[in-house]
CSV table of C-alpha atoms in Angstrom, one decimal:
chain,number,residue,atom,x,y,z
L,573,MET,CA,9.5,-0.3,-23.7
L,574,GLU,CA,10.6,-2.1,-20.3
L,575,LYS,CA,8.1,-3.8,-18.4
L,576,LYS,CA,6.6,-1.6,-14.9
L,577,ARG,CA,7.9,-3.7,-11.7
L,578,THR,CA,6.0,-4.1,-8.4
L,579,THR,CA,7.7,-6.0,-5.8
L,580,ILE,CA,5.7,-6.6,-2.1
L,581,VAL,CA,7.4,-7.8,0.8
L,582,LEU,CA,4.4,-9.9,2.6
L,583,PHE,CA,5.6,-9.9,6.3
L,584,SER,CA,2.1,-10.0,7.7
L,585,GLY,CA,0.7,-13.5,8.5
L,586,ASP,CA,-3.0,-11.7,9.0
L,587,TYR,CA,-5.8,-12.9,6.2
L,588,ASP,CA,-6.9,-9.4,5.4
L,589,LYS,CA,-3.5,-8.1,4.8
L,590,ALA,CA,-2.4,-11.2,2.6
L,591,MET,CA,-5.5,-10.5,0.4
L,592,ALA,CA,-4.9,-7.0,0.0
L,593,ALA,CA,-1.3,-8.2,-0.9
L,594,TYR,CA,-2.6,-10.7,-3.4
L,595,ILE,CA,-5.1,-8.1,-4.9
L,596,ILE,CA,-2.5,-5.5,-5.5
L,597,ALA,CA,0.0,-8.3,-7.2
L,598,ASN,CA,-2.9,-9.4,-9.1
L,599,GLY,CA,-4.2,-6.5,-10.3
L,600,ALA,CA,-0.5,-5.0,-11.3
L,601,ALA,CA,-0.2,-8.6,-13.1
L,602,ALA,CA,-3.1,-7.9,-15.2
L,603,TYR,CA,-1.5,-4.5,-16.0
L,604,ASP,CA,1.4,-6.3,-17.2
L,605,HIS,CA,3.5,-5.4,-14.8
L,606,GLU,CA,6.5,-7.9,-13.8
L,607,VAL,CA,5.3,-8.7,-10.0
L,608,THR,CA,6.9,-10.6,-6.9
L,609,ILE,CA,5.6,-11.1,-3.8
L,610,PHE,CA,8.4,-11.8,-1.2
L,611,HIS,CA,6.9,-14.0,1.7
L,612,THR,CA,9.1,-13.4,5.0
L,613,PHE,CA,8.4,-14.0,8.9
L,614,TRP,CA,4.6,-15.0,9.3
L,615,GLY,CA,3.9,-14.4,5.8
L,616,ILE,CA,5.1,-17.8,4.8
L,617,ASN,CA,2.0,-19.1,6.0
L,618,ALA,CA,-0.1,-18.3,3.3
L,619,LEU,CA,2.0,-20.7,1.5
L,620,ARG,CA,1.8,-23.6,3.9
L,621,LYS,CA,-0.1,-26.7,2.5
L,622,GLN,CA,-3.6,-27.3,4.4
L,623,GLU,CA,-2.9,-31.1,4.8
L,624,PRO,CA,-0.2,-32.2,7.6
L,625,VAL,CA,3.2,-33.3,5.6
L,626,THR,CA,5.5,-35.8,7.6
L,627,VAL,CA,8.7,-33.9,7.9
L,628,LYS,CA,11.9,-34.5,10.6
L,629,LYS,CA,11.9,-31.9,12.8
L,630,GLY,CA,13.6,-30.9,16.0
L,631,PHE,CA,10.9,-30.0,19.3
L,632,LEU,CA,11.0,-26.1,18.9
L,633,GLU,CA,10.5,-26.2,15.0
L,634,LYS,CA,7.5,-29.2,15.4
L,635,MET,CA,6.2,-26.4,18.2
L,636,PHE,CA,6.4,-23.6,15.6
L,637,ALA,CA,4.7,-25.7,13.0
L,638,LYS,CA,1.6,-26.4,15.4
L,639,MET,CA,1.1,-22.9,16.5
L,640,MET,CA,1.5,-21.2,13.1
L,641,PRO,CA,-1.7,-21.6,11.0
L,642,ARG,CA,-1.6,-24.2,8.2
L,643,GLY,CA,-2.3,-22.4,4.7
L,644,ALA,CA,-4.3,-19.4,3.6
L,645,GLU,CA,-7.7,-20.3,5.3
L,646,LYS,CA,-6.3,-20.8,8.1
L,647,LEU,CA,-4.9,-17.2,9.0
L,648,GLY,CA,-6.9,-15.2,11.3
L,649,LEU,CA,-7.4,-11.2,10.7
L,650,SER,CA,-5.6,-7.8,11.8
L,651,LYS,CA,-8.8,-6.4,13.3
L,652,MET,CA,-12.1,-7.8,14.7
L,653,GLN,CA,-10.5,-11.2,15.1
L,654,MET,CA,-13.5,-11.4,17.7
L,655,LEU,CA,-12.7,-15.0,19.2
L,656,GLY,CA,-12.9,-16.5,15.8
L,657,MET,CA,-15.9,-15.0,14.4
L,658,GLY,CA,-14.3,-12.6,12.6
L,659,PRO,CA,-12.8,-14.4,9.7
L,660,LYS,CA,-16.1,-16.5,9.5
L,661,MET,CA,-17.9,-13.5,8.9
L,662,ILE,CA,-15.7,-11.7,6.6
L,663,LYS,CA,-15.3,-14.9,4.3
L,664,HIS,CA,-19.6,-15.2,4.6
L,665,VAL,CA,-19.5,-11.9,3.2
L,666,MET,CA,-16.9,-12.5,0.6
L,667,ASN,CA,-19.0,-15.6,-0.6
L,668,LYS,CA,-22.0,-13.6,-1.1
L,669,HIS,CA,-20.1,-10.8,-3.1
L,670,ASN,CA,-18.6,-13.3,-5.3
L,671,ALA,CA,-15.1,-12.4,-4.0
L,672,LEU,CA,-11.9,-14.5,-4.2
L,673,THR,CA,-10.5,-16.5,-1.3
L,674,LEU,CA,-7.0,-16.2,-0.6
L,675,THR,CA,-6.5,-19.6,-1.8
L,676,GLN,CA,-8.0,-18.7,-5.2
L,677,LEU,CA,-6.0,-15.4,-5.2
L,678,VAL,CA,-3.0,-17.4,-4.6
L,679,GLU,CA,-4.1,-19.5,-7.4
L,680,MET,CA,-4.4,-16.8,-10.0
L,681,ALA,CA,-1.0,-15.3,-8.8
L,682,GLN,CA,0.6,-18.4,-10.0
L,683,GLU,CA,-1.6,-18.6,-13.5
L,684,GLN,CA,-0.2,-15.0,-14.1
L,685,ASP,CA,3.4,-15.9,-13.6
L,686,ILE,CA,3.8,-13.9,-10.2
L,687,LYS,CA,7.1,-14.6,-8.7
L,688,LEU,CA,6.1,-16.0,-5.6
L,689,VAL,CA,9.4,-16.2,-3.2
L,690,THR,CA,10.0,-17.5,0.5
L,691,CYS,CA,12.7,-15.8,2.5
L,692,THR,CA,15.2,-18.8,3.1
L,693,MET,CA,16.3,-17.0,6.5
L,694,THR,CA,12.8,-17.4,8.1
L,695,MET,CA,12.1,-21.2,6.4
L,696,ASP,CA,15.6,-21.6,8.5
L,697,LEU,CA,14.5,-20.0,12.0
L,698,LEU,CA,11.0,-21.2,11.9
L,699,GLY,CA,12.4,-24.7,10.9
L,700,LEU,CA,9.9,-25.0,7.9
L,701,GLN,CA,11.0,-27.4,5.2
L,702,LYS,CA,10.1,-26.9,1.4
L,703,GLU,CA,7.8,-29.9,1.5
L,704,GLU,CA,5.6,-28.3,3.7
L,705,LEU,CA,5.0,-25.1,1.1
L,706,LEU,CA,2.7,-25.2,-2.1
L,707,ASP,CA,4.9,-26.6,-5.2
L,708,GLY,CA,6.0,-23.8,-7.6
L,709,ILE,CA,7.7,-21.5,-5.1
L,710,GLU,CA,11.4,-20.0,-5.5
L,711,TYR,CA,13.4,-19.6,-2.4
L,712,ALA,CA,15.8,-16.8,-1.8
L,713,GLY,CA,17.2,-14.3,0.6
L,714,VAL,CA,17.4,-10.4,1.1
L,715,ALA,CA,19.9,-9.9,-1.7
L,716,ALA,CA,17.6,-11.5,-4.4
L,717,TYR,CA,14.4,-9.4,-3.1
L,718,LEU,CA,16.7,-6.6,-3.5
L,719,ALA,CA,17.5,-6.8,-7.1
L,720,ASP,CA,13.8,-7.1,-8.0
L,721,ALA,CA,13.1,-4.2,-5.9
L,722,GLU,CA,15.3,-1.4,-6.6
L,723,ASP,CA,14.1,-1.3,-10.4
L,724,GLY,CA,10.6,-1.3,-8.8
L,725,ASN,CA,8.1,1.2,-9.7
L,726,VAL,CA,5.9,0.3,-6.9
L,727,ASN,CA,7.4,-1.3,-3.8
L,728,LEU,CA,5.1,-2.2,-0.7
L,729,PHE,CA,6.1,-4.0,2.6
L,730,ILE,CA,2.7,-5.4,3.9
U,240,MET,CA,9.2,19.6,-14.6
U,241,GLU,CA,6.9,16.9,-14.0
U,242,LYS,CA,5.3,17.0,-10.1
U,243,LYS,CA,6.8,14.0,-7.7
U,244,ARG,CA,3.7,11.9,-6.6
U,245,THR,CA,3.1,10.2,-3.3
U,246,THR,CA,0.6,7.3,-3.3
U,247,ILE,CA,-0.7,5.8,0.1
U,248,VAL,CA,-2.8,2.6,0.8
U,249,LEU,CA,-4.2,3.4,3.9
U,250,PHE,CA,-5.3,-0.4,5.0
U,251,SER,CA,-5.0,0.2,9.0
U,252,GLY,CA,-7.7,1.4,11.1
U,253,ASP,CA,-5.5,2.4,14.0
U,254,TYR,CA,-5.4,6.1,15.1
U,255,ASP,CA,-1.7,6.4,15.0
U,256,LYS,CA,-1.1,4.5,11.6
U,257,ALA,CA,-3.8,7.0,9.9
U,258,MET,CA,-1.9,10.0,11.7
U,259,ALA,CA,1.2,8.8,10.5
U,260,ALA,CA,-0.2,8.4,6.9
U,261,TYR,CA,-2.0,11.8,7.0
U,262,ILE,CA,1.3,13.6,8.4
U,263,ILE,CA,3.7,12.3,5.5
U,264,ALA,CA,0.8,13.0,2.8
U,265,ASN,CA,0.4,16.5,4.1
U,266,GLY,CA,3.8,17.2,4.3
U,267,ALA,CA,4.1,15.9,0.5
U,268,ALA,CA,1.7,18.0,-0.7
U,269,ALA,CA,3.1,20.8,1.3
U,270,TYR,CA,6.4,20.0,-1.0
U,271,ASP,CA,4.4,20.1,-4.3
U,272,HIS,CA,3.7,16.5,-4.6
U,273,GLU,CA,0.7,15.1,-6.3
U,274,VAL,CA,-0.7,12.8,-3.3
U,275,THR,CA,-3.1,10.4,-3.1
U,276,ILE,CA,-4.7,8.1,-0.1
U,277,PHE,CA,-6.4,4.8,-1.3
U,278,HIS,CA,-8.3,4.0,2.0
U,279,THR,CA,-9.1,0.1,1.7
U,280,PHE,CA,-10.2,-2.3,4.4
U,281,TRP,CA,-10.0,-0.6,7.9
U,282,GLY,CA,-8.7,2.5,6.5
U,283,ILE,CA,-11.9,3.4,5.3
U,284,ASN,CA,-13.0,4.1,9.2
U,285,ALA,CA,-11.2,7.2,9.2
U,286,LEU,CA,-13.5,8.7,6.6
U,287,ARG,CA,-16.8,7.7,8.1
U,288,LYS,CA,-19.1,10.5,9.1
U,289,GLN,CA,-19.5,10.8,13.2
U,290,GLU,CA,-22.9,10.9,13.2
U,291,PRO,CA,-25.2,7.9,12.5
U,292,VAL,CA,-26.3,8.0,9.0
U,293,THR,CA,-29.8,5.8,8.2
U,294,VAL,CA,-29.5,3.9,4.9
U,295,LYS,CA,-30.7,0.5,4.2
U,296,LYS,CA,-29.1,-2.2,5.2
U,297,GLY,CA,-29.1,-5.9,5.4
U,298,PHE,CA,-28.2,-7.7,9.0
U,299,LEU,CA,-24.5,-8.5,8.4
U,300,GLU,CA,-23.8,-5.1,7.0
U,301,LYS,CA,-25.5,-3.5,10.2
U,302,MET,CA,-23.3,-5.5,12.3
U,303,PHE,CA,-20.1,-4.4,10.7
U,304,ALA,CA,-21.3,-0.5,10.4
U,305,LYS,CA,-22.2,-1.0,14.5
U,306,MET,CA,-18.7,-2.8,15.5
U,307,MET,CA,-16.4,-0.6,13.3
U,308,PRO,CA,-15.6,2.7,14.8
U,309,ARG,CA,-17.2,5.7,13.1
U,310,GLY,CA,-15.2,8.4,11.9
U,311,ALA,CA,-11.6,9.5,12.7
U,312,GLU,CA,-11.9,10.2,16.5
U,313,LYS,CA,-13.1,6.7,17.1
U,314,LEU,CA,-10.1,4.6,16.0
U,315,GLY,CA,-8.2,2.9,18.7
U,316,LEU,CA,-3.8,2.7,18.5
U,317,SER,CA,-2.3,0.0,17.2
U,318,LYS,CA,-0.1,-0.3,20.6
U,319,MET,CA,-1.0,0.8,24.3
U,320,GLN,CA,-4.6,0.8,23.7
U,321,MET,CA,-4.6,-0.2,27.7
U,322,LEU,CA,-8.5,-0.6,27.6
U,323,GLY,CA,-9.0,2.6,25.7
U,324,MET,CA,-7.0,4.7,28.1
U,325,GLY,CA,-4.2,4.9,25.5
U,326,PRO,CA,-5.9,7.0,23.0
U,327,LYS,CA,-7.1,9.6,25.5
U,328,MET,CA,-3.3,9.7,26.9
U,329,ILE,CA,-2.3,10.0,23.2
U,330,LYS,CA,-4.7,12.9,22.7
U,331,HIS,CA,-4.3,14.5,25.5
U,332,VAL,CA,-0.6,14.8,25.1
U,333,MET,CA,-1.3,15.9,21.6
U,334,ASN,CA,-3.5,18.4,22.6
U,335,LYS,CA,-0.9,19.8,25.2
U,336,HIS,CA,1.7,20.1,22.1
U,337,ASN,CA,-0.7,21.6,19.9
U,338,ALA,CA,-0.6,18.6,17.7
U,339,LEU,CA,-3.3,18.4,14.8
U,340,THR,CA,-5.8,15.6,15.5
U,341,LEU,CA,-6.4,12.8,12.7
U,342,THR,CA,-10.0,15.0,12.1
U,343,GLN,CA,-8.1,18.0,11.4
U,344,LEU,CA,-5.7,16.3,9.4
U,345,VAL,CA,-8.2,15.1,7.0
U,346,GLU,CA,-9.9,18.4,6.7
U,347,MET,CA,-5.8,19.9,5.5
U,348,ALA,CA,-5.6,17.1,3.2
U,349,GLN,CA,-9.1,18.2,1.7
U,350,GLU,CA,-7.7,21.8,1.6
U,351,GLN,CA,-4.3,20.9,0.1
U,352,ASP,CA,-6.3,18.8,-2.7
U,353,ILE,CA,-4.8,15.4,-1.4
U,354,LYS,CA,-6.8,12.8,-3.4
U,355,LEU,CA,-8.8,10.7,-0.9
U,356,VAL,CA,-9.8,7.7,-2.6
U,357,THR,CA,-11.8,4.8,-0.8
U,358,CYS,CA,-11.9,1.3,-2.3
U,359,THR,CA,-15.1,0.2,-4.0
U,360,MET,CA,-14.3,-3.5,-3.2
U,361,THR,CA,-14.5,-2.9,0.5
U,362,MET,CA,-17.2,-0.7,0.5
U,363,ASP,CA,-19.3,-3.6,-1.2
U,364,LEU,CA,-17.8,-6.5,1.4
U,365,LEU,CA,-18.3,-3.9,4.6
U,366,GLY,CA,-21.8,-3.1,3.0
U,367,LEU,CA,-20.9,0.7,3.8
U,368,GLN,CA,-22.6,3.3,1.4
U,369,LYS,CA,-21.4,6.9,0.2
U,370,GLU,CA,-23.6,8.4,2.6
U,371,GLU,CA,-21.9,7.3,5.6
U,372,LEU,CA,-18.3,8.6,4.6
U,373,LEU,CA,-17.3,12.3,4.3
U,374,ASP,CA,-18.1,14.5,1.2
U,375,GLY,CA,-15.4,15.1,-1.5
U,376,ILE,CA,-14.3,11.6,-1.5
U,377,GLU,CA,-13.5,9.3,-4.9
U,378,TYR,CA,-14.5,6.0,-5.2
U,379,ALA,CA,-12.1,3.5,-7.4
U,380,GLY,CA,-10.5,0.5,-7.3
U,381,VAL,CA,-7.2,-1.3,-7.4
U,382,ALA,CA,-6.5,-0.2,-11.2
U,383,ALA,CA,-7.2,3.7,-10.4
U,384,TYR,CA,-4.7,2.7,-7.3
U,385,LEU,CA,-2.1,1.0,-9.8
U,386,ALA,CA,-2.5,4.0,-12.2
U,387,ASP,CA,-1.5,6.5,-9.6
U,388,ALA,CA,1.1,4.3,-8.0
U,389,GLU,CA,3.2,3.2,-10.7
U,390,ASP,CA,4.5,6.5,-11.7
U,391,GLY,CA,4.9,7.2,-8.0
U,392,ASN,CA,8.1,8.4,-6.4
U,393,VAL,CA,7.1,7.7,-2.8
U,394,ASN,CA,4.8,4.6,-2.3
U,395,LEU,CA,3.7,3.2,0.8
U,396,PHE,CA,1.4,0.4,2.5
U,397,ILE,CA,0.1,1.9,6.0
A,293,MET,CA,26.5,6.6,-11.8
A,294,GLU,CA,24.3,7.6,-9.2
A,295,LYS,CA,24.1,5.6,-5.9
A,296,LYS,CA,20.7,3.7,-5.1
A,297,ARG,CA,18.9,4.4,-2.4
A,298,THR,CA,16.9,2.8,0.2
A,299,THR,CA,14.3,4.9,2.6
A,300,ILE,CA,12.6,2.7,5.4
A,301,VAL,CA,10.1,4.6,7.8
A,302,LEU,CA,10.2,2.5,10.9
A,303,PHE,CA,6.8,3.0,12.6
A,304,SER,CA,6.3,-0.4,14.3
A,305,GLY,CA,7.7,-1.1,17.6
A,306,ASP,CA,7.4,-5.1,17.2
A,307,TYR,CA,10.8,-7.0,17.7
A,308,ASP,CA,10.1,-8.9,14.4
A,309,LYS,CA,9.1,-6.1,12.5
A,310,ALA,CA,11.9,-4.0,13.3
A,311,MET,CA,14.8,-7.0,12.6
A,312,ALA,CA,12.8,-7.2,8.9
A,313,ALA,CA,13.6,-3.3,8.6
A,314,TYR,CA,17.3,-3.7,10.0
A,315,ILE,CA,17.9,-6.8,7.6
A,316,ILE,CA,16.7,-5.0,4.3
A,317,ALA,CA,18.5,-1.6,5.4
A,318,ASN,CA,21.7,-3.6,6.1
A,319,GLY,CA,21.2,-5.8,3.0
A,320,ALA,CA,20.8,-2.7,1.0
A,321,ALA,CA,23.7,-1.1,2.3
A,322,ALA,CA,26.0,-4.1,1.8
A,323,TYR,CA,25.1,-3.5,-2.1
A,324,ASP,CA,25.9,0.0,-1.7
A,325,HIS,CA,22.6,1.8,-1.2
A,326,GLU,CA,22.3,5.0,0.5
A,327,VAL,CA,20.2,3.9,3.3
A,328,THR,CA,17.7,5.8,5.6
A,329,ILE,CA,15.7,4.5,8.6
A,330,PHE,CA,13.3,7.1,9.5
A,331,HIS,CA,12.2,6.0,13.4
A,332,THR,CA,9.0,7.3,14.2
A,333,PHE,CA,6.2,6.2,17.1
A,334,TRP,CA,7.1,3.0,18.3
A,335,GLY,CA,9.6,2.4,16.2
A,336,ILE,CA,12.1,4.9,18.2
A,337,ASN,CA,11.8,2.5,21.1
A,338,ALA,CA,14.5,0.2,19.2
A,339,LEU,CA,17.0,3.2,19.7
A,340,ARG,CA,16.1,3.6,23.3
A,341,LYS,CA,19.2,3.1,25.7
A,342,GLN,CA,18.9,-0.1,27.8
A,343,GLU,CA,19.9,1.1,31.1
A,344,PRO,CA,17.7,4.2,32.8
A,345,VAL,CA,18.5,7.6,32.2
A,346,THR,CA,17.8,10.5,34.9
A,347,VAL,CA,16.1,13.3,32.7
A,348,LYS,CA,13.5,15.9,34.1
A,349,LYS,CA,10.0,14.8,32.6
A,350,GLY,CA,6.5,15.4,33.8
A,351,PHE,CA,4.3,13.0,35.1
A,352,LEU,CA,2.6,12.1,31.7
A,353,GLU,CA,6.2,11.8,29.8
A,354,LYS,CA,7.3,9.7,32.8
A,355,MET,CA,4.4,7.1,32.4
A,356,PHE,CA,5.0,7.0,28.7
A,357,ALA,CA,8.6,6.2,29.1
A,358,LYS,CA,7.9,3.5,32.1
A,359,MET,CA,5.1,1.8,30.1
A,360,MET,CA,7.2,1.9,26.4
A,361,PRO,CA,9.9,-0.9,25.8
A,362,ARG,CA,13.3,0.5,26.9
A,363,GLY,CA,15.7,-0.7,23.8
A,364,ALA,CA,15.8,-3.4,21.3
A,365,GLU,CA,15.8,-6.4,23.3
A,366,LYS,CA,12.9,-5.5,25.3
A,367,LEU,CA,10.5,-5.3,22.4
A,368,GLY,CA,7.6,-7.8,22.0
A,369,LEU,CA,6.5,-9.6,18.9
A,370,SER,CA,3.7,-8.6,16.3
A,371,LYS,CA,2.4,-12.3,16.5
A,372,MET,CA,2.9,-15.1,18.9
A,373,GLN,CA,3.6,-12.9,21.9
A,374,MET,CA,2.3,-15.6,23.9
A,375,LEU,CA,2.5,-14.1,27.4
A,376,GLY,CA,6.0,-13.0,26.6
A,377,MET,CA,7.0,-16.7,25.9
A,378,GLY,CA,7.2,-16.2,22.0
A,379,PRO,CA,10.1,-13.5,22.0
A,380,LYS,CA,12.4,-15.8,24.2
A,381,MET,CA,11.4,-18.8,21.7
A,382,ILE,CA,12.8,-16.7,18.7
A,383,LYS,CA,15.6,-15.6,20.6
A,384,HIS,CA,16.7,-19.2,21.6
A,385,VAL,CA,16.3,-20.5,17.5
A,386,MET,CA,17.9,-17.1,16.5
A,387,ASN,CA,20.8,-17.8,18.7
A,388,LYS,CA,20.8,-21.6,17.7
A,389,HIS,CA,21.0,-20.7,14.0
A,390,ASN,CA,23.6,-17.7,14.8
A,391,ALA,CA,21.2,-15.0,13.4
A,392,LEU,CA,22.1,-11.5,14.6
A,393,THR,CA,20.1,-10.2,17.3
A,394,LEU,CA,18.3,-6.3,16.7
A,395,THR,CA,20.7,-4.7,18.9
A,396,GLN,CA,23.5,-6.3,16.6
A,397,LEU,CA,21.7,-5.3,13.5
A,398,VAL,CA,21.5,-1.7,14.9
A,399,GLU,CA,25.4,-1.7,15.3
A,400,MET,CA,25.8,-3.0,12.0
A,401,ALA,CA,23.9,-0.5,10.7
A,402,GLN,CA,25.8,2.4,11.9
A,403,GLU,CA,28.9,0.8,11.3
A,404,GLN,CA,27.7,0.5,7.6
A,405,ASP,CA,26.9,4.4,7.6
A,406,ILE,CA,23.0,3.8,7.3
A,407,LYS,CA,21.4,7.2,8.3
A,408,LEU,CA,19.5,6.4,11.6
A,409,VAL,CA,17.2,9.4,12.0
A,410,THR,CA,14.1,9.9,14.8
A,411,CYS,CA,11.4,11.7,14.5
A,412,THR,CA,11.5,15.1,16.2
A,413,MET,CA,7.5,15.4,16.3
A,414,THR,CA,7.4,12.1,18.2
A,415,MET,CA,10.3,13.1,20.5
A,416,ASP,CA,8.2,15.7,21.8
A,417,LEU,CA,4.5,13.7,21.7
A,418,LEU,CA,6.3,10.8,24.0
A,419,GLY,CA,8.4,13.5,26.0
A,420,LEU,CA,11.4,11.4,25.3
A,421,GLN,CA,15.0,13.1,25.0
A,422,LYS,CA,17.9,12.6,23.4
A,423,GLU,CA,20.0,11.6,26.2
A,424,GLU,CA,18.0,8.4,26.5
A,425,LEU,CA,18.2,7.1,22.6
A,426,LEU,CA,21.6,5.7,21.1
A,427,ASP,CA,24.5,8.3,20.4
A,428,GLY,CA,25.1,9.3,16.9
A,429,ILE,CA,21.2,9.3,16.0
A,430,GLU,CA,20.1,12.3,14.1
A,431,TYR,CA,17.0,14.3,14.5
A,432,ALA,CA,14.6,15.4,12.0
A,433,GLY,CA,11.0,16.1,11.0
A,434,VAL,CA,8.9,14.7,8.0
A,435,ALA,CA,10.3,17.1,5.6
A,436,ALA,CA,13.5,15.5,6.1
A,437,TYR,CA,12.0,12.1,5.3
A,438,LEU,CA,10.6,13.0,2.3
A,439,ALA,CA,13.6,14.6,0.7
A,440,ASP,CA,15.7,11.4,1.1
A,441,ALA,CA,12.3,9.3,0.1
A,442,GLU,CA,11.6,11.1,-3.2
A,443,ASP,CA,14.6,10.4,-4.8
A,444,GLY,CA,14.6,6.6,-3.3
A,445,ASN,CA,14.5,3.5,-5.1
A,446,VAL,CA,13.2,1.2,-2.7
A,447,ASN,CA,10.7,3.4,-0.3
A,448,LEU,CA,9.0,1.1,2.6
A,449,PHE,CA,6.7,1.9,5.8
A,450,ILE,CA,7.2,-1.1,8.5
């Protein structure tokens, strides 16, 4: 029997939305789906390394890099941002309930062989370089996304 | 012939997005699909009872309960919120055109036997209790969502 | 062999989300999918003509028309709006990389025979008239959307 397939476009750079994407993805992998998360636009920020990486960049690219959150734990919330207090409250509550952080969910995804793909067009536009992202990420365009998605059972845009 | 299946993850707590979810869901049920709406994160607020419910809670859980909108008609808009004027304008216009409110769309969904599910992990995180939500709701986790979604024809994340 | 089918609900009125929708849609059409974009709520603004159109309207309808962006290039960003500087920066960067603007992506969609549909219920609610939208658009309701989506391979809500 062929494996079921789940393919998620992660467009959003919000902590809560990225969490939802990774919870569904990890769940699907646990139920033996082949899973791909295609990170595009702000969704790429979830894969940035937390420490600064020295790469050569133009002015605008430097500005983007500075303004965008560096890594999973720096993302904000889609709701109840509340001057930065929201993410702290949520993380406090998550910790209390032993829920996994986004960083841990990304690690689990890599352990479960979920295919983490980054959109090359967005990398170009935002001036991001491979050295700035986590290791083990694949790089591809919309054609590769569609090839995975068109045979999919669960396709989501988050 | 097997029934078609529509499964919607309602993540958003915006009035307009919840309306879109319930309009698609009710449409699909009218066309004889089996329909599930899986409410997670802020999407749960659409199912809160409008009157306050007395339940025992810790401090953070009380704060969440206070800050989040209580029930469908308290939700804000994703766009044109305009200091609270947006939702009133939209509801005025909807009333003029005899469009159903979100509350009425939720009632219609229950009459059409749409399965309304609430994410147990979110209930835990936000400290919500079953007494605070409408009657007739099911409670489940991501595994139950995937079981419905993987055989689905229309899968959406809203 | 039957053609694959991609159906996208474009709910969002954000420039970056509309770009993502049209990039996926144009990609799918290039891979020989039958593609429909169903524009609802704020997503309709991507199809508004840029020049003002004189039509008779009531007071509220005039207000909506004034407050909502007129045409693809007037849309804001979902993130990094930064008092209007964000869209300019993104467009500058897109221009530098020879990326297509949203207006060009919509034109390409029409050339590729992507079915661009506008939700009649939203037209009524927001008081928009056909003269205000681009030529070659179809008008339909949720039933038509479901008919396309239920046989779809890739279904997204953006």
